[in-house]
Amino acid sequence: MIWNEEFETLPREQLENLQLKRLKDLVERSYYRVKPYREKMDEAGLKPEHIKSLADLQNLPFTTKDFLRDNYPFGLFTLPLDQVVRVHASSGTTGKPTVVGYTKRDIETWAEVMARALACGGVHRGDVVHNAYGYGLFTGGLGAHYGAEKLGATVVPISGGQTKRQIMIMQDFGSTVLLATPSYALNIADTMVDMGVDGSSLSLRVGIFGAEPWSENMREEVEKKLGLKAIDIYGLSEIIGPGVSMECIEAQHGLHIFEDHFMPEIIDPDTGEVLPMGEEGELVFTTLTKQAFPLIRYRTKDITRLIAEPCVCGRTFVRMEKITGRTDDMLIIRGVNVFPTQVEHVLMGVEGVEPHYQIIVNREGSMDTMEVQVEVSEQLFSDEVKNLENLSKRIQAEIKDLIGSTCKITLVEPKTIQRSEGKAKRVIDNRNV
Amino acid sequence: MKVDQIAVFLENKSGRLAAITKALSDNNINIRALSVADTADFGILRLIVDDTDKATRVLKEEGFTVAKGVVIAVEVADKPGGLARVLSVLHEAEINVEYMYAFVEKSSENAVLIFRFDDPDIAITILQNAGIKILTGEEVRAI
Ligand SMILES: [Zn+2]
């Protein structure tokens, strides 16, 4: 079902006219109300009136995560706080989080795109939606919640954790839709096996999985184990949260971007040049309608390509392929963003640890596991087992402080971690995502 | 009264121990005593050799992590009760043994016990006062 037939099937020309009108308004609001934006545009010699066509978008400066951080917490809000009805924050693990704000209308916009996303995934009124996304500062829980309510579905706001209880509730309530991260969905499936609960005792029909990258293999696995259709949803808190783009259940190929609200570009991450349609590069978004915290040309660091071909579902919105990677080396482990540099920071804090390490990520069953290999230098080495074990435990505890989950520390002989001439290969991700 | 020992870090993969013994024999270094402490994740090889400095150099050149340390060598008769007596002396004096290993002398009826203590000097005094024979480094290397 198409939730908003009028907008979701707009002929491209009309859509582009609408986008241009909204873009002009966005640039004007940002320029006159937000000093950091004004400074950036002045530096580039641009005024709002220079935006005459959609092609002029590519003259505007990019917005990066660092820029958001520099203006923490509310520096980029275009409206005073008395018009901001909600804030969320990113899942950053060190330092300051990225804070995003919403006006009343922004919350409505978010519910609208999220309702569209759910409908796109085959959810409808009458469905019992088991929402296992985390509720709180993270945008997943509340974002999905408002959309499901707007759609008219019955929402079970269960949030994460207490997996056995979640399974009981899904059985008892006859839940038909599961919203979760894909790894949590697999965790649920594995827990069901442990509990001796048969998949057929659940009524699940659709799973809407997002907030972390996942592969086609994982789709097959989770579809088989839970007996549902697994659909990919994409979003990031900076842009609005979940509901930026969504796979349609008809094609299950490519995620329709709700382009009347979020304008995508694909750029060469090194040069910043906009790439021709269909080429792979970094995904960049401009929020056309957001009020409190709009973003112009925000670099997501996600790598994908756009698909312009019309889709069987009838939506005219362009599709983006499933995210294939990141321009930085950020890892998402059990839903938490981890940068190798954070691990490095911990290691460098331990006296005698060499700056040679490697992070190995595996998926064992439904769980992501992280192993950190550390070379044992002469300074660290001891003839006593307990000293080396204490060293491992200490590194493990400090990393746990940082990322919230336990990783395995493996001590290896010096010079066994591969040295590279250019950029060190810090991460081996065996999850095939 | 103290004996030099070298400890070598062993990654948990096959062939490492063989690589060490080969490097030593290629350089005509004789191993007098050897023990491996193994955990699930790594191992530590402890060695007493006839030329500690040379062995250290050779192993470092081969890329191993090496630590030099001192241990105490105690000689006991190779018959029941030999070890028990030494341990009971240490226990009564509340001397903590970090680890120990043993080997039997080829040319005599004696066994040699190698002890690693936190504070070897106190341990030496206690053992000597109890009339237990401590070997010098030279004596151990000559075995
Ligand atoms: Zn479609």
mmCIF file of C-alpha atoms in Angstrom, chain A residues 22-23 25-34 37 74-87 99-110 113 237-240 260-262 286-296:
data_model
loop_
_atom_site.group_PDB
_atom_site.id
_atom_site.type_symbol
_atom_site.label_atom_id
_atom_site.label_comp_id
_atom_site.label_asym_id
_atom_site.label_seq_id
_atom_site.Cartn_x
_atom_site.Cartn_y
_atom_site.Cartn_z
ATOM 1 C CA ARG A 22 11.628 23.829 -0.655
ATOM 2 C CA LEU A 23 15.365 24.086 -1.226
ATOM 3 C CA ASP A 25 13.201 28.213 1.425
ATOM 4 C CA LEU A 26 15.633 25.982 3.343
ATOM 5 C CA VAL A 27 18.708 27.923 2.227
ATOM 6 C CA GLU A 28 17.084 31.220 3.081
ATOM 7 C CA ARG A 29 16.043 30.054 6.549
ATOM 8 C CA SER A 30 19.447 28.595 7.262
ATOM 9 C CA TYR A 31 21.347 31.611 5.985
ATOM 10 C CA TYR A 32 19.460 34.272 7.883
ATOM 11 C CA ARG A 33 18.864 32.386 11.115
ATOM 12 C CA VAL A 34 22.032 30.387 11.709
ATOM 13 C CA TYR A 37 25.709 28.512 8.037
ATOM 14 C CA PHE A 74 21.913 23.671 19.932
ATOM 15 C CA GLY A 75 24.116 25.938 17.797
ATOM 16 C CA LEU A 76 22.618 24.882 14.489
ATOM 17 C CA PHE A 77 18.951 25.083 15.494
ATOM 18 C CA THR A 78 17.210 27.621 13.279
ATOM 19 C CA LEU A 79 14.500 28.289 15.841
ATOM 20 C CA PRO A 80 14.491 29.222 19.525
ATOM 21 C CA LEU A 81 14.001 26.401 22.026
ATOM 22 C CA ASP A 82 10.436 27.459 22.774
ATOM 23 C CA GLN A 83 9.533 26.027 19.396
ATOM 24 C CA VAL A 84 11.531 22.845 19.828
ATOM 25 C CA VAL A 85 9.345 20.135 21.324
ATOM 26 C CA ARG A 86 11.833 17.301 21.361
ATOM 27 C CA VAL A 87 15.547 16.522 21.160
ATOM 28 C CA VAL A 99 22.053 16.580 19.217
ATOM 29 C CA VAL A 100 19.060 16.985 16.956
ATOM 30 C CA GLY A 101 15.887 18.994 17.577
ATOM 31 C CA TYR A 102 12.316 18.812 16.299
ATOM 32 C CA THR A 103 9.466 21.297 16.142
ATOM 33 C CA LYS A 104 5.913 20.068 16.380
ATOM 34 C CA ARG A 105 5.750 20.015 12.600
ATOM 35 C CA ASP A 106 9.059 18.122 12.399
ATOM 36 C CA ILE A 107 7.585 15.411 14.620
ATOM 37 C CA GLU A 108 4.616 15.281 12.264
ATOM 38 C CA THR A 109 6.890 15.089 9.225
ATOM 39 C CA TRP A 110 8.801 12.288 10.868
ATOM 40 C CA VAL A 113 7.720 9.523 6.472
ATOM 41 C CA SER A 237 19.322 10.860 13.513
ATOM 42 C CA GLU A 238 20.984 13.859 11.870
ATOM 43 C CA ILE A 239 18.544 13.697 8.949
ATOM 44 C CA ILE A 240 15.463 12.808 11.014
ATOM 45 C CA ASP A 260 9.991 15.427 -1.147
ATOM 46 C CA HIS A 261 11.625 15.711 2.306
ATOM 47 C CA PHE A 262 15.171 14.431 1.841
ATOM 48 C CA THR A 286 19.707 17.860 2.310
ATOM 49 C CA THR A 287 16.640 18.057 4.529
ATOM 50 C CA LEU A 288 14.137 20.075 2.507
ATOM 51 C CA THR A 289 11.392 20.554 5.056
ATOM 52 C CA LYS A 290 12.855 20.173 8.524
ATOM 53 C CA GLN A 291 12.367 23.250 10.692
ATOM 54 C CA ALA A 292 14.326 23.083 13.931
ATOM 55 C CA PHE A 293 17.457 21.369 12.714
ATOM 56 C CA PRO A 294 17.728 21.413 8.940
ATOM 57 C CA LEU A 295 20.883 20.197 7.258
ATOM 58 C CA ILE A 296 22.303 21.230 3.921
#
